[in-house]
PDB file of C-alpha atoms and ligand atoms in Angstrom:
ATOM      1  CA  MET A   1      16.833 -16.277  -3.882  1.00  0.00           C
ATOM      2  CA  LEU A   2      14.855 -13.427  -2.344  1.00  0.00           C
ATOM      3  CA  LEU A   3      15.151 -13.284   1.371  1.00  0.00           C
ATOM      4  CA  MET A   4      12.898 -11.732   3.965  1.00  0.00           C
ATOM      5  CA  ASN A   5      14.372  -8.340   5.131  1.00  0.00           C
ATOM      6  CA  GLU A   6      16.657  -8.813   8.116  1.00  0.00           C
ATOM      7  CA  LEU A   7      15.672  -6.856  11.187  1.00  0.00           C
ATOM      8  CA  ASP A   8      18.401  -4.165  11.795  1.00  0.00           C
ATOM      9  CA  PRO A   9      17.520  -2.051  14.879  1.00  0.00           C
ATOM     10  CA  LEU A  10      19.939   0.574  13.866  1.00  0.00           C
ATOM     11  CA  LYS A  11      18.326   1.267  10.536  1.00  0.00           C
ATOM     12  CA  ALA A  12      15.077   3.087   9.845  1.00  0.00           C
ATOM     13  CA  ASN A  13      12.436   0.828   8.436  1.00  0.00           C
ATOM     14  CA  ALA A  14       9.936   1.860   5.681  1.00  0.00           C
ATOM     15  CA  ALA A  15       6.958   0.073   7.338  1.00  0.00           C
ATOM     16  CA  ARG A  16       7.656   1.705  10.771  1.00  0.00           C
ATOM     17  CA  MET A  17       8.200   5.118   9.208  1.00  0.00           C
ATOM     18  CA  TYR A  18       4.820   4.842   7.388  1.00  0.00           C
ATOM     19  CA  ASP A  19       3.251   3.771  10.772  1.00  0.00           C
ATOM     20  CA  LEU A  20       4.620   6.980  12.215  1.00  0.00           C
ATOM     21  CA  PHE A  21       3.138   9.039   9.386  1.00  0.00           C
ATOM     22  CA  LEU A  22      -0.247   7.375  10.066  1.00  0.00           C
ATOM     23  CA  GLY A  23      -0.006   8.292  13.778  1.00  0.00           C
ATOM     24  CA  GLY A  24       0.858   4.751  14.907  1.00  0.00           C
ATOM     25  CA  LYS A  25       2.959   3.665  17.860  1.00  0.00           C
ATOM     26  CA  ASP A  26       4.903   0.705  16.300  1.00  0.00           C
ATOM     27  CA  ASN A  27       8.087   2.632  15.585  1.00  0.00           C
ATOM     28  CA  TYR A  28      11.496   3.165  17.153  1.00  0.00           C
ATOM     29  CA  VAL A  29      13.778   6.111  17.762  1.00  0.00           C
ATOM     30  CA  VAL A  30      15.792   5.412  14.577  1.00  0.00           C
ATOM     31  CA  ASP A  31      12.431   5.688  12.590  1.00  0.00           C
ATOM     32  CA  ARG A  32      11.433   8.830  14.291  1.00  0.00           C
ATOM     33  CA  ASP A  33      14.856  10.505  13.562  1.00  0.00           C
ATOM     34  CA  ALA A  34      14.492   9.524   9.835  1.00  0.00           C
ATOM     35  CA  VAL A  35      10.933  10.865   9.719  1.00  0.00           C
ATOM     36  CA  ALA A  36      12.014  14.187  11.388  1.00  0.00           C
ATOM     37  CA  ALA A  37      14.758  14.581   8.808  1.00  0.00           C
ATOM     38  CA  LEU A  38      12.387  13.776   6.000  1.00  0.00           C
ATOM     39  CA  MET A  39       9.786  16.297   7.241  1.00  0.00           C
ATOM     40  CA  GLU A  40      12.361  19.059   7.197  1.00  0.00           C
ATOM     41  CA  VAL A  41      11.968  19.180   3.482  1.00  0.00           C
ATOM     42  CA  PHE A  42       8.644  17.336   3.024  1.00  0.00           C
ATOM     43  CA  PRO A  43       6.360  18.398   5.937  1.00  0.00           C
ATOM     44  CA  GLU A  44       3.235  17.085   4.184  1.00  0.00           C
ATOM     45  CA  ALA A  45       4.436  13.502   4.390  1.00  0.00           C
ATOM     46  CA  PRO A  46       1.902  12.420   7.086  1.00  0.00           C
ATOM     47  CA  GLN A  47      -0.955  13.856   5.024  1.00  0.00           C
ATOM     48  CA  LEU A  48       0.133  12.044   1.934  1.00  0.00           C
ATOM     49  CA  ALA A  49       0.625   8.749   3.765  1.00  0.00           C
ATOM     50  CA  ARG A  50      -2.904   9.112   5.310  1.00  0.00           C
ATOM     51  CA  ALA A  51      -4.434   9.957   1.992  1.00  0.00           C
ATOM     52  CA  ASN A  52      -2.741   6.852   0.603  1.00  0.00           C
ATOM     53  CA  ARG A  53      -4.142   4.703   3.369  1.00  0.00           C
ATOM     54  CA  VAL A  54      -7.653   6.168   2.723  1.00  0.00           C
ATOM     55  CA  PHE A  55      -7.219   5.311  -1.004  1.00  0.00           C
ATOM     56  CA  ALA A  56      -6.369   1.728  -0.090  1.00  0.00           C
ATOM     57  CA  LEU A  57      -9.306   1.431   2.249  1.00  0.00           C
ATOM     58  CA  ASP A  58     -11.676   2.952  -0.245  1.00  0.00           C
ATOM     59  CA  ALA A  59     -10.462   0.430  -2.916  1.00  0.00           C
ATOM     60  CA  ILE A  60     -11.402  -2.277  -0.475  1.00  0.00           C
ATOM     61  CA  GLN A  61     -14.836  -0.841   0.139  1.00  0.00           C
ATOM     62  CA  ARG A  62     -15.498  -0.314  -3.617  1.00  0.00           C
ATOM     63  CA  ALA A  63     -14.566  -3.886  -4.388  1.00  0.00           C
ATOM     64  CA  ALA A  64     -16.637  -5.212  -1.522  1.00  0.00           C
ATOM     65  CA  ARG A  65     -19.657  -3.252  -2.646  1.00  0.00           C
ATOM     66  CA  SER A  66     -19.208  -4.748  -6.187  1.00  0.00           C
ATOM     67  CA  GLY A  67     -19.522  -8.177  -4.577  1.00  0.00           C
ATOM     68  CA  ILE A  68     -15.814  -9.121  -4.226  1.00  0.00           C
ATOM     69  CA  ARG A  69     -15.144 -10.841  -0.913  1.00  0.00           C
ATOM     70  CA  GLN A  70     -11.450 -11.897  -1.538  1.00  0.00           C
ATOM     71  CA  PHE A  71      -8.574  -9.470  -0.893  1.00  0.00           C
ATOM     72  CA  LEU A  72      -4.882  -9.788  -1.461  1.00  0.00           C
ATOM     73  CA  ASP A  73      -2.933  -7.003   0.049  1.00  0.00           C
ATOM     74  CA  ILE A  74       0.728  -7.099  -1.105  1.00  0.00           C
ATOM     75  CA  GLY A  75       3.047  -4.873   0.896  1.00  0.00           C
ATOM     76  CA  ALA A  76       0.362  -4.841   3.555  1.00  0.00           C
ATOM     77  CA  GLY A  77       2.376  -2.787   6.124  1.00  0.00           C
ATOM     78  CA  LEU A  78       1.862  -2.552   9.794  1.00  0.00           C
ATOM     79  CA  PRO A  79      -1.873  -2.927  10.878  1.00  0.00           C
ATOM     80  CA  THR A  80      -2.039   0.736  11.961  1.00  0.00           C
ATOM     81  CA  SER A  81      -5.722   1.603  12.347  1.00  0.00           C
ATOM     82  CA  PRO A  82      -7.675   2.285  10.173  1.00  0.00           C
ATOM     83  CA  ASN A  83      -6.518  -0.813   8.244  1.00  0.00           C
ATOM     84  CA  VAL A  84      -7.581  -3.204   5.494  1.00  0.00           C
ATOM     85  CA  PHE A  85      -8.569  -5.937   7.998  1.00  0.00           C
ATOM     86  CA  GLU A  86     -11.023  -3.509   9.740  1.00  0.00           C
ATOM     87  CA  VAL A  87     -12.679  -2.347   6.552  1.00  0.00           C
ATOM     88  CA  ALA A  88     -12.845  -5.717   4.851  1.00  0.00           C
ATOM     89  CA  GLY A  89     -14.138  -7.281   8.091  1.00  0.00           C
ATOM     90  CA  GLN A  90     -17.328  -5.224   7.828  1.00  0.00           C
ATOM     91  CA  TYR A  91     -18.399  -7.474   4.955  1.00  0.00           C
ATOM     92  CA  PRO A  92     -19.626 -10.964   5.925  1.00  0.00           C
ATOM     93  CA  GLY A  93     -17.819 -13.854   4.190  1.00  0.00           C
ATOM     94  CA  THR A  94     -14.661 -11.711   3.536  1.00  0.00           C
ATOM     95  CA  ARG A  95     -11.287 -13.512   3.107  1.00  0.00           C
ATOM     96  CA  VAL A  96      -8.056 -11.477   3.348  1.00  0.00           C
ATOM     97  CA  VAL A  97      -4.442 -12.468   2.659  1.00  0.00           C
ATOM     98  CA  GLY A  98      -1.819  -9.887   3.616  1.00  0.00           C
ATOM     99  CA  VAL A  99       1.710 -10.296   2.224  1.00  0.00           C
ATOM    100  CA  ASP A 100       4.876  -8.528   3.365  1.00  0.00           C
ATOM    101  CA  ASN A 101       8.566  -9.231   3.443  1.00  0.00           C
ATOM    102  CA  ASP A 102       9.246  -7.315   6.693  1.00  0.00           C
ATOM    103  CA  PRO A 103       9.488  -9.571   9.825  1.00  0.00           C
ATOM    104  CA  VAL A 104       8.168  -6.741  12.086  1.00  0.00           C
ATOM    105  CA  VAL A 105       5.071  -6.313   9.909  1.00  0.00           C
ATOM    106  CA  LEU A 106       4.507 -10.059   9.913  1.00  0.00           C
ATOM    107  CA  SER A 107       4.623 -10.339  13.683  1.00  0.00           C
ATOM    108  CA  HIS A 108       2.431  -7.296  14.257  1.00  0.00           C
ATOM    109  CA  CYS A 109      -0.185  -8.357  11.681  1.00  0.00           C
ATOM    110  CA  ARG A 110      -0.364 -11.910  13.125  1.00  0.00           C
ATOM    111  CA  ALA A 111      -0.854 -10.400  16.616  1.00  0.00           C
ATOM    112  CA  ARG A 112      -3.635  -8.015  15.549  1.00  0.00           C
ATOM    113  CA  PRO A 113      -7.141  -8.439  16.889  1.00  0.00           C
ATOM    114  CA  PRO A 114      -9.054 -10.871  14.676  1.00  0.00           C
ATOM    115  CA  MET A 115     -11.472  -9.526  12.119  1.00  0.00           C
ATOM    116  CA  GLY A 116     -14.935  -8.859  13.622  1.00  0.00           C
ATOM    117  CA  GLY A 117     -13.524  -9.656  17.113  1.00  0.00           C
ATOM    118  CA  VAL A 118     -13.806 -13.416  16.652  1.00  0.00           C
ATOM    119  CA  VAL A 119     -11.085 -15.935  15.862  1.00  0.00           C
ATOM    120  CA  ASP A 120     -11.611 -17.004  12.304  1.00  0.00           C
ATOM    121  CA  GLN A 121      -9.803 -18.819   9.510  1.00  0.00           C
ATOM    122  CA  SER A 122     -10.451 -16.190   6.872  1.00  0.00           C
ATOM    123  CA  ILE A 123      -7.309 -14.048   7.310  1.00  0.00           C
ATOM    124  CA  VAL A 124      -3.745 -14.986   6.860  1.00  0.00           C
ATOM    125  CA  VAL A 125      -0.624 -12.817   6.683  1.00  0.00           C
ATOM    126  CA  ILE A 126       2.198 -14.477   4.760  1.00  0.00           C
ATOM    127  CA  ASP A 127       5.865 -13.848   4.286  1.00  0.00           C
ATOM    128  CA  GLY A 128       6.229 -12.950   0.612  1.00  0.00           C
ATOM    129  CA  ASP A 129       7.918 -10.631  -1.842  1.00  0.00           C
ATOM    130  CA  VAL A 130       6.062  -8.673  -4.453  1.00  0.00           C
ATOM    131  CA  ARG A 131       9.010  -9.360  -6.815  1.00  0.00           C
ATOM    132  CA  CYS A 132       7.998 -13.017  -6.696  1.00  0.00           C
ATOM    133  CA  PRO A 133       4.304 -13.238  -7.512  1.00  0.00           C
ATOM    134  CA  GLU A 134       4.585 -16.904  -8.441  1.00  0.00           C
ATOM    135  CA  ALA A 135       5.705 -17.789  -4.932  1.00  0.00           C
ATOM    136  CA  ILE A 136       2.939 -15.685  -3.343  1.00  0.00           C
ATOM    137  CA  PHE A 137       0.188 -17.300  -5.411  1.00  0.00           C
ATOM    138  CA  ALA A 138       1.675 -20.712  -4.857  1.00  0.00           C
ATOM    139  CA  ASP A 139       1.763 -20.331  -1.026  1.00  0.00           C
ATOM    140  CA  TRP A 140      -0.411 -23.026   0.565  1.00  0.00           C
ATOM    141  CA  GLN A 141      -1.724 -20.632   3.262  1.00  0.00           C
ATOM    142  CA  LEU A 142      -2.929 -18.210   0.577  1.00  0.00           C
ATOM    143  CA  ARG A 143      -4.618 -21.131  -1.313  1.00  0.00           C
ATOM    144  CA  ASP A 144      -6.194 -22.281   1.947  1.00  0.00           C
ATOM    145  CA  VAL A 145      -7.881 -18.879   2.219  1.00  0.00           C
ATOM    146  CA  LEU A 146      -8.441 -17.581  -1.337  1.00  0.00           C
ATOM    147  CA  ASP A 147     -10.291 -19.356  -4.216  1.00  0.00           C
ATOM    148  CA  LEU A 148      -8.323 -18.195  -7.225  1.00  0.00           C
ATOM    149  CA  GLU A 149     -11.018 -19.289  -9.491  1.00  0.00           C
ATOM    150  CA  GLN A 150     -13.116 -16.415  -8.122  1.00  0.00           C
ATOM    151  CA  PRO A 151     -12.369 -12.658  -8.353  1.00  0.00           C
ATOM    152  CA  VAL A 152      -9.854 -11.188  -5.939  1.00  0.00           C
ATOM    153  CA  ALA A 153      -9.098  -7.482  -5.288  1.00  0.00           C
ATOM    154  CA  VAL A 154      -5.364  -7.010  -5.250  1.00  0.00           C
ATOM    155  CA  LEU A 155      -3.925  -4.096  -3.312  1.00  0.00           C
ATOM    156  CA  LEU A 156      -0.457  -2.799  -4.559  1.00  0.00           C
ATOM    157  CA  ALA A 157      -0.601   0.296  -2.366  1.00  0.00           C
ATOM    158  CA  ALA A 158       2.659   2.167  -1.944  1.00  0.00           C
ATOM    159  CA  VAL A 159       4.734  -0.909  -2.520  1.00  0.00           C
ATOM    160  CA  LEU A 160       6.005  -0.925  -6.186  1.00  0.00           C
ATOM    161  CA  HIS A 161       8.128   2.190  -5.508  1.00  0.00           C
ATOM    162  CA  PHE A 162      10.214  -0.118  -3.294  1.00  0.00           C
ATOM    163  CA  VAL A 163      10.938  -2.248  -6.390  1.00  0.00           C
ATOM    164  CA  GLY A 164      13.862  -1.245  -8.550  1.00  0.00           C
ATOM    165  CA  ASP A 165      13.806  -1.078 -12.360  1.00  0.00           C
ATOM    166  CA  ILE A 166      16.015  -4.145 -12.320  1.00  0.00           C
ATOM    167  CA  ASP A 167      13.062  -6.239 -10.993  1.00  0.00           C
ATOM    168  CA  ASP A 168      10.713  -4.814 -13.722  1.00  0.00           C
ATOM    169  CA  PRO A 169       7.606  -3.599 -11.867  1.00  0.00           C
ATOM    170  CA  ALA A 170       5.520  -3.648 -15.116  1.00  0.00           C
ATOM    171  CA  ALA A 171       6.349  -7.357 -15.600  1.00  0.00           C
ATOM    172  CA  ILE A 172       5.485  -7.974 -11.900  1.00  0.00           C
ATOM    173  CA  VAL A 173       2.017  -6.418 -12.440  1.00  0.00           C
ATOM    174  CA  THR A 174       1.531  -8.508 -15.589  1.00  0.00           C
ATOM    175  CA  ARG A 175       2.541 -11.694 -13.760  1.00  0.00           C
ATOM    176  CA  ILE A 176      -0.022 -10.879 -11.026  1.00  0.00           C
ATOM    177  CA  ARG A 177      -2.783 -10.188 -13.587  1.00  0.00           C
ATOM    178  CA  GLN A 178      -2.140 -13.529 -15.206  1.00  0.00           C
ATOM    179  CA  ARG A 179      -3.077 -15.321 -11.971  1.00  0.00           C
ATOM    180  CA  LEU A 180      -6.338 -13.421 -11.437  1.00  0.00           C
ATOM    181  CA  ALA A 181      -9.864 -14.706 -12.346  1.00  0.00           C
ATOM    182  CA  PRO A 182     -12.080 -12.578 -14.588  1.00  0.00           C
ATOM    183  CA  GLY A 183     -13.818  -9.887 -12.513  1.00  0.00           C
ATOM    184  CA  SER A 184     -10.758  -9.240 -10.279  1.00  0.00           C
ATOM    185  CA  VAL A 185      -9.518  -5.701  -9.715  1.00  0.00           C
ATOM    186  CA  ILE A 186      -6.088  -4.110  -8.895  1.00  0.00           C
ATOM    187  CA  ALA A 187      -5.635  -1.001  -6.778  1.00  0.00           C
ATOM    188  CA  LEU A 188      -2.226   0.577  -7.224  1.00  0.00           C
ATOM    189  CA  SER A 189      -0.445   3.725  -5.772  1.00  0.00           C
ATOM    190  CA  HIS A 190       3.031   4.833  -6.390  1.00  0.00           C
ATOM    191  CA  ALA A 191       5.455   7.782  -5.607  1.00  0.00           C
ATOM    192  CA  CYS A 192       5.540  10.062  -8.648  1.00  0.00           C
ATOM    193  CA  SER A 193       8.476  12.317  -9.735  1.00  0.00           C
ATOM    194  CA  THR A 194       6.470  14.204 -12.378  1.00  0.00           C
ATOM    195  CA  GLY A 195       5.186  17.408 -10.746  1.00  0.00           C
ATOM    196  CA  SER A 196       7.215  16.831  -7.557  1.00  0.00           C
ATOM    197  CA  ASP A 197       9.837  19.239  -6.294  1.00  0.00           C
ATOM    198  CA  PRO A 198      13.174  17.725  -7.419  1.00  0.00           C
ATOM    199  CA  THR A 199      14.860  18.905  -4.194  1.00  0.00           C
ATOM    200  CA  ALA A 200      12.237  17.056  -2.140  1.00  0.00           C
ATOM    201  CA  VAL A 201      12.456  13.931  -4.231  1.00  0.00           C
ATOM    202  CA  ASP A 202      16.281  13.867  -3.786  1.00  0.00           C
ATOM    203  CA  HIS A 203      15.993  14.413  -0.087  1.00  0.00           C
ATOM    204  CA  ILE A 204      13.343  11.715   0.471  1.00  0.00           C
ATOM    205  CA  THR A 205      15.205   9.301  -1.796  1.00  0.00           C
ATOM    206  CA  LYS A 206      18.412   9.884   0.255  1.00  0.00           C
ATOM    207  CA  ILE A 207      16.580   9.287   3.615  1.00  0.00           C
ATOM    208  CA  TYR A 208      15.211   6.005   2.355  1.00  0.00           C
ATOM    209  CA  SER A 209      18.601   4.990   0.934  1.00  0.00           C
ATOM    210  CA  ASP A 210      19.805   5.040   4.570  1.00  0.00           C
ATOM    211  CA  SER A 211      16.840   2.874   5.636  1.00  0.00           C
ATOM    212  CA  ASP A 212      16.308  -0.763   4.919  1.00  0.00           C
ATOM    213  CA  VAL A 213      14.782  -0.270   1.420  1.00  0.00           C
ATOM    214  CA  ARG A 214      15.223   2.130  -1.466  1.00  0.00           C
ATOM    215  CA  LEU A 215      12.393   4.325  -2.698  1.00  0.00           C
ATOM    216  CA  HIS A 216      12.059   4.876  -6.441  1.00  0.00           C
ATOM    217  CA  PHE A 217      10.053   7.855  -7.582  1.00  0.00           C
ATOM    218  CA  ARG A 218       8.972   7.204 -11.103  1.00  0.00           C
ATOM    219  CA  PRO A 219       7.675   9.539 -13.866  1.00  0.00           C
ATOM    220  CA  GLU A 220       3.860   9.550 -14.183  1.00  0.00           C
ATOM    221  CA  ASP A 221       3.849   7.999 -17.706  1.00  0.00           C
ATOM    222  CA  GLN A 222       5.974   5.090 -16.416  1.00  0.00           C
ATOM    223  CA  ILE A 223       3.621   4.565 -13.472  1.00  0.00           C
ATOM    224  CA  ARG A 224       0.545   4.639 -15.766  1.00  0.00           C
ATOM    225  CA  SER A 225       2.227   2.124 -18.047  1.00  0.00           C
ATOM    226  CA  LEU A 226       2.176  -0.446 -15.126  1.00  0.00           C
ATOM    227  CA  LEU A 227      -1.510  -0.869 -16.014  1.00  0.00           C
ATOM    228  CA  SER A 228      -1.436  -0.112 -19.713  1.00  0.00           C
ATOM    229  CA  GLY A 229      -4.147  -2.011 -21.715  1.00  0.00           C
ATOM    230  CA  VAL A 230      -6.321  -2.326 -18.612  1.00  0.00           C
ATOM    231  CA  ASP A 231      -9.524  -0.374 -18.263  1.00  0.00           C
ATOM    232  CA  LEU A 232      -9.569   1.816 -15.169  1.00  0.00           C
ATOM    233  CA  ALA A 233     -12.518   2.637 -12.898  1.00  0.00           C
ATOM    234  CA  HIS A 234     -13.562   6.273 -12.280  1.00  0.00           C
ATOM    235  CA  PRO A 235     -11.664   8.587 -11.974  1.00  0.00           C
ATOM    236  CA  GLY A 236      -8.613   6.917 -13.539  1.00  0.00           C
ATOM    237  CA  TRP A 237      -5.248   8.067 -12.312  1.00  0.00           C
ATOM    238  CA  THR A 238      -5.324  10.690  -9.607  1.00  0.00           C
ATOM    239  CA  ASP A 239      -3.183  12.128  -6.800  1.00  0.00           C
ATOM    240  CA  VAL A 240      -3.950  10.140  -3.687  1.00  0.00           C
ATOM    241  CA  GLN A 241      -5.185  13.214  -1.774  1.00  0.00           C
ATOM    242  CA  HIS A 242      -7.761  13.798  -4.472  1.00  0.00           C
ATOM    243  CA  TRP A 243      -8.994  10.189  -4.597  1.00  0.00           C
ATOM    244  CA  PRO A 244     -12.779  10.436  -4.254  1.00  0.00           C
ATOM    245  CA  ALA A 245     -13.176   8.273  -1.180  1.00  0.00           C
ATOM    246  CA  SER A 246     -16.660   7.327  -0.230  1.00  0.00           C
ATOM    247  CA  PRO A 247     -18.004   9.496   2.711  1.00  0.00           C
ATOM    248  CA  THR A 248     -19.320   6.216   4.272  1.00  0.00           C
ATOM    249  CA  LEU A 249     -15.772   5.119   4.930  1.00  0.00           C
ATOM    250  CA  ASP A 250     -15.466   5.122   8.679  1.00  0.00           C
ATOM    251  CA  LEU A 251     -12.313   7.255   9.387  1.00  0.00           C
ATOM    252  CA  PRO A 252     -10.905   8.611  12.598  1.00  0.00           C
ATOM    253  CA  GLU A 253     -11.231  12.356  12.815  1.00  0.00           C
ATOM    254  CA  THR A 254      -7.458  12.838  12.299  1.00  0.00           C
ATOM    255  CA  PHE A 255      -7.804  11.140   8.840  1.00  0.00           C
ATOM    256  CA  GLY A 256     -11.124  12.784   7.888  1.00  0.00           C
ATOM    257  CA  GLU A 257      -9.816  16.287   8.664  1.00  0.00           C
ATOM    258  CA  LEU A 258      -6.705  15.782   6.566  1.00  0.00           C
ATOM    259  CA  VAL A 259      -8.558  14.444   3.695  1.00  0.00           C
ATOM    260  CA  ARG A 260     -11.025  17.348   3.744  1.00  0.00           C
ATOM    261  CA  ALA A 261      -8.102  19.871   3.984  1.00  0.00           C
ATOM    262  CA  ASP A 262      -6.284  18.120   1.086  1.00  0.00           C
ATOM    263  CA  ASN A 263      -9.229  18.608  -1.191  1.00  0.00           C
ATOM    264  CA  ASP A 264      -9.120  22.391  -0.539  1.00  0.00           C
ATOM    265  CA  PRO A 265      -8.312  23.806  -3.996  1.00  0.00           C
ATOM    266  CA  TYR A 266      -6.451  26.701  -2.426  1.00  0.00           C
ATOM    267  CA  ARG A 267      -4.022  24.437  -0.519  1.00  0.00           C
ATOM    268  CA  ALA A 268      -0.535  24.276  -2.046  1.00  0.00           C
ATOM    269  CA  PRO A 269       0.195  20.830  -3.586  1.00  0.00           C
ATOM    270  CA  PRO A 270       2.490  18.620  -1.663  1.00  0.00           C
ATOM    271  CA  LYS A 271       6.134  18.734  -2.644  1.00  0.00           C
ATOM    272  CA  ALA A 272       6.132  15.112  -3.583  1.00  0.00           C
ATOM    273  CA  ARG A 273       3.224  13.334  -5.358  1.00  0.00           C
ATOM    274  CA  MET A 274       1.798   9.896  -4.951  1.00  0.00           C
ATOM    275  CA  VAL A 275      -0.667   8.775  -7.739  1.00  0.00           C
ATOM    276  CA  ALA A 276      -3.217   5.992  -7.528  1.00  0.00           C
ATOM    277  CA  THR A 277      -5.876   4.182  -9.475  1.00  0.00           C
ATOM    278  CA  VAL A 278      -8.188   1.181  -9.381  1.00  0.00           C
ATOM    279  CA  THR A 279      -8.791  -0.964 -12.472  1.00  0.00           C
ATOM    280  CA  ALA A 280     -12.202  -1.942 -13.784  1.00  0.00           C
ATOM    281  CA  PRO A 281     -12.841  -5.677 -13.392  1.00  0.00           C
ATOM    282  CA  VAL A 282     -10.124  -7.440 -15.453  1.00  0.00           C
ATOM    283  CA  PRO A 283     -11.227  -9.799 -18.216  1.00  0.00           C
ATOM    284  CA  GLY A 284      -8.856 -12.412 -16.749  1.00  0.00           C
TER     285      GLY A 284
HETATM  286  C1  SAM B 301       4.449   2.242   2.755  1.00  0.00           C
HETATM  287  S1  SAM B 301       3.999   0.661   3.394  1.00  0.00           S
HETATM  288  C2  SAM B 301       2.404   0.540   2.615  1.00  0.00           C
HETATM  289  C3  SAM B 301       1.396  -0.121   3.466  1.00  0.00           C
HETATM  290  C4  SAM B 301      -0.039  -0.279   2.857  1.00  0.00           C
HETATM  291  N1  SAM B 301       0.081  -1.025   1.685  1.00  0.00           N
HETATM  292  C5  SAM B 301      -0.653   1.045   2.609  1.00  0.00           C
HETATM  293  O1  SAM B 301      -0.561   1.550   1.457  1.00  0.00           O
HETATM  294  O2  SAM B 301      -1.279   1.562   3.479  1.00  0.00           O
HETATM  295  C6  SAM B 301       4.958  -0.388   2.283  1.00  0.00           C
HETATM  296  C7  SAM B 301       5.051  -1.783   2.739  1.00  0.00           C
HETATM  297  O3  SAM B 301       5.599  -2.601   1.620  1.00  0.00           O
HETATM  298  C8  SAM B 301       6.505  -3.528   2.183  1.00  0.00           C
HETATM  299  N2  SAM B 301       7.422  -3.948   1.169  1.00  0.00           N
HETATM  300  C9  SAM B 301       8.545  -3.269   0.670  1.00  0.00           C
HETATM  301  N3  SAM B 301       9.133  -3.952  -0.242  1.00  0.00           N
HETATM  302  C10 SAM B 301       8.433  -5.080  -0.401  1.00  0.00           C
HETATM  303  C11 SAM B 301       8.618  -6.281  -1.221  1.00  0.00           C
HETATM  304  N4  SAM B 301       9.616  -6.418  -2.099  1.00  0.00           N
HETATM  305  N5  SAM B 301       7.678  -7.290  -1.049  1.00  0.00           N
HETATM  306  C12 SAM B 301       6.669  -7.231  -0.187  1.00  0.00           C
HETATM  307  N6  SAM B 301       6.533  -6.151   0.686  1.00  0.00           N
HETATM  308  C13 SAM B 301       7.376  -5.121   0.529  1.00  0.00           C
HETATM  309  C14 SAM B 301       7.156  -2.779   3.394  1.00  0.00           C
HETATM  310  O4  SAM B 301       7.633  -3.762   4.375  1.00  0.00           O
HETATM  311  C15 SAM B 301       5.935  -2.072   3.918  1.00  0.00           C
HETATM  312  O5  SAM B 301       5.240  -2.785   4.897  1.00  0.00           O
END
C-alpha cells in the first residue's frame, strides 16, 4: 500500500525546497541547507523552478481560455504565489482539485485563502499519490468537485520525475488518460538528462537522494514517450524557460524578469534541463 510521506523534520523536503526556489517562506533550515548545496553546482535552479511554475500557470490559462473549467493538479506543491488556485480562480465557474502526498503541502493548501476571496465548494486538496491514479479518480472529494464526464485539464508539472521506473511513469500517464473525457488536456514537465551537464545531474540527484524523495532525470526521448500517440499543442516539447507563456499572465516582477532573461538567446543554457508540453484536447 502507498502511504503518505512521513514528516521528518531532519530531512530536506522536495516541496519545501521548491517553495524556496520560488521565493516562498514555507521552508525550514534543513531545506535551505540542501538548496544552498544544490546551488553550488546548479545556481540556475530558482530560475528553472520559476519557469516551470510559469509553464504550469500558462497551461491553466490556456485551458481556461479554451473553455475548460475543471483542473486536476497532481503533485500540486505548496501554494507559493503565483499559484494554480489564483490563476484558475480568475475564471468564473472554475473547479480545482489539488493532489499531493506530502502532509505539509496538504495542510498549507487547505489553509490557503479561498479562491476569489470567498469561501466556496469548488476547490479541494486531497491526499493522493500519482502512482495510484485509480485511487485519485475514485476519491469521493474529487468526485464531489469534478464532473468526469466533462473535460478536465490535468497538470503533471514537475512530479513524474519523483516516480521511479519501477512504478512505470508511462503506464501512469496512460491510466490517467483512460479516465479523461474527450476534450481534456494534459500538461507535463519533467527533469531531462539529455543536454544537461552530467556533473550537475549527479550532484542534484545526490542532494535529492538525501531528501524525502528521489529525483529521476530521464532522457528526452523517454520523457516524450510519456505522451506518445497524443497530439501536442503548439509548440510541442520545449525547455520550460522557453515556454511561450502568454504576456497576459499576471506574474510578480521577480518571475517576469527571470522569464524575460531566460529568453535571452545569449544567456548560457542552465546546467540541468526541464522540458514541458501541453497536449491538444485528447479524444478520450
Ligand atoms: C516540485 S513540486 C511541483 C509543484 C507544482 N506542480 C509546480 O510544478 O509548480 C513537486 C510536488 O510533487 C509532490 N509529489 C512527489 N511525489 C509525489 C507522488 N508520488 N504523488 C503525489 N505527489 C507527489 C511533492 O510533494 C511536491 O509537492
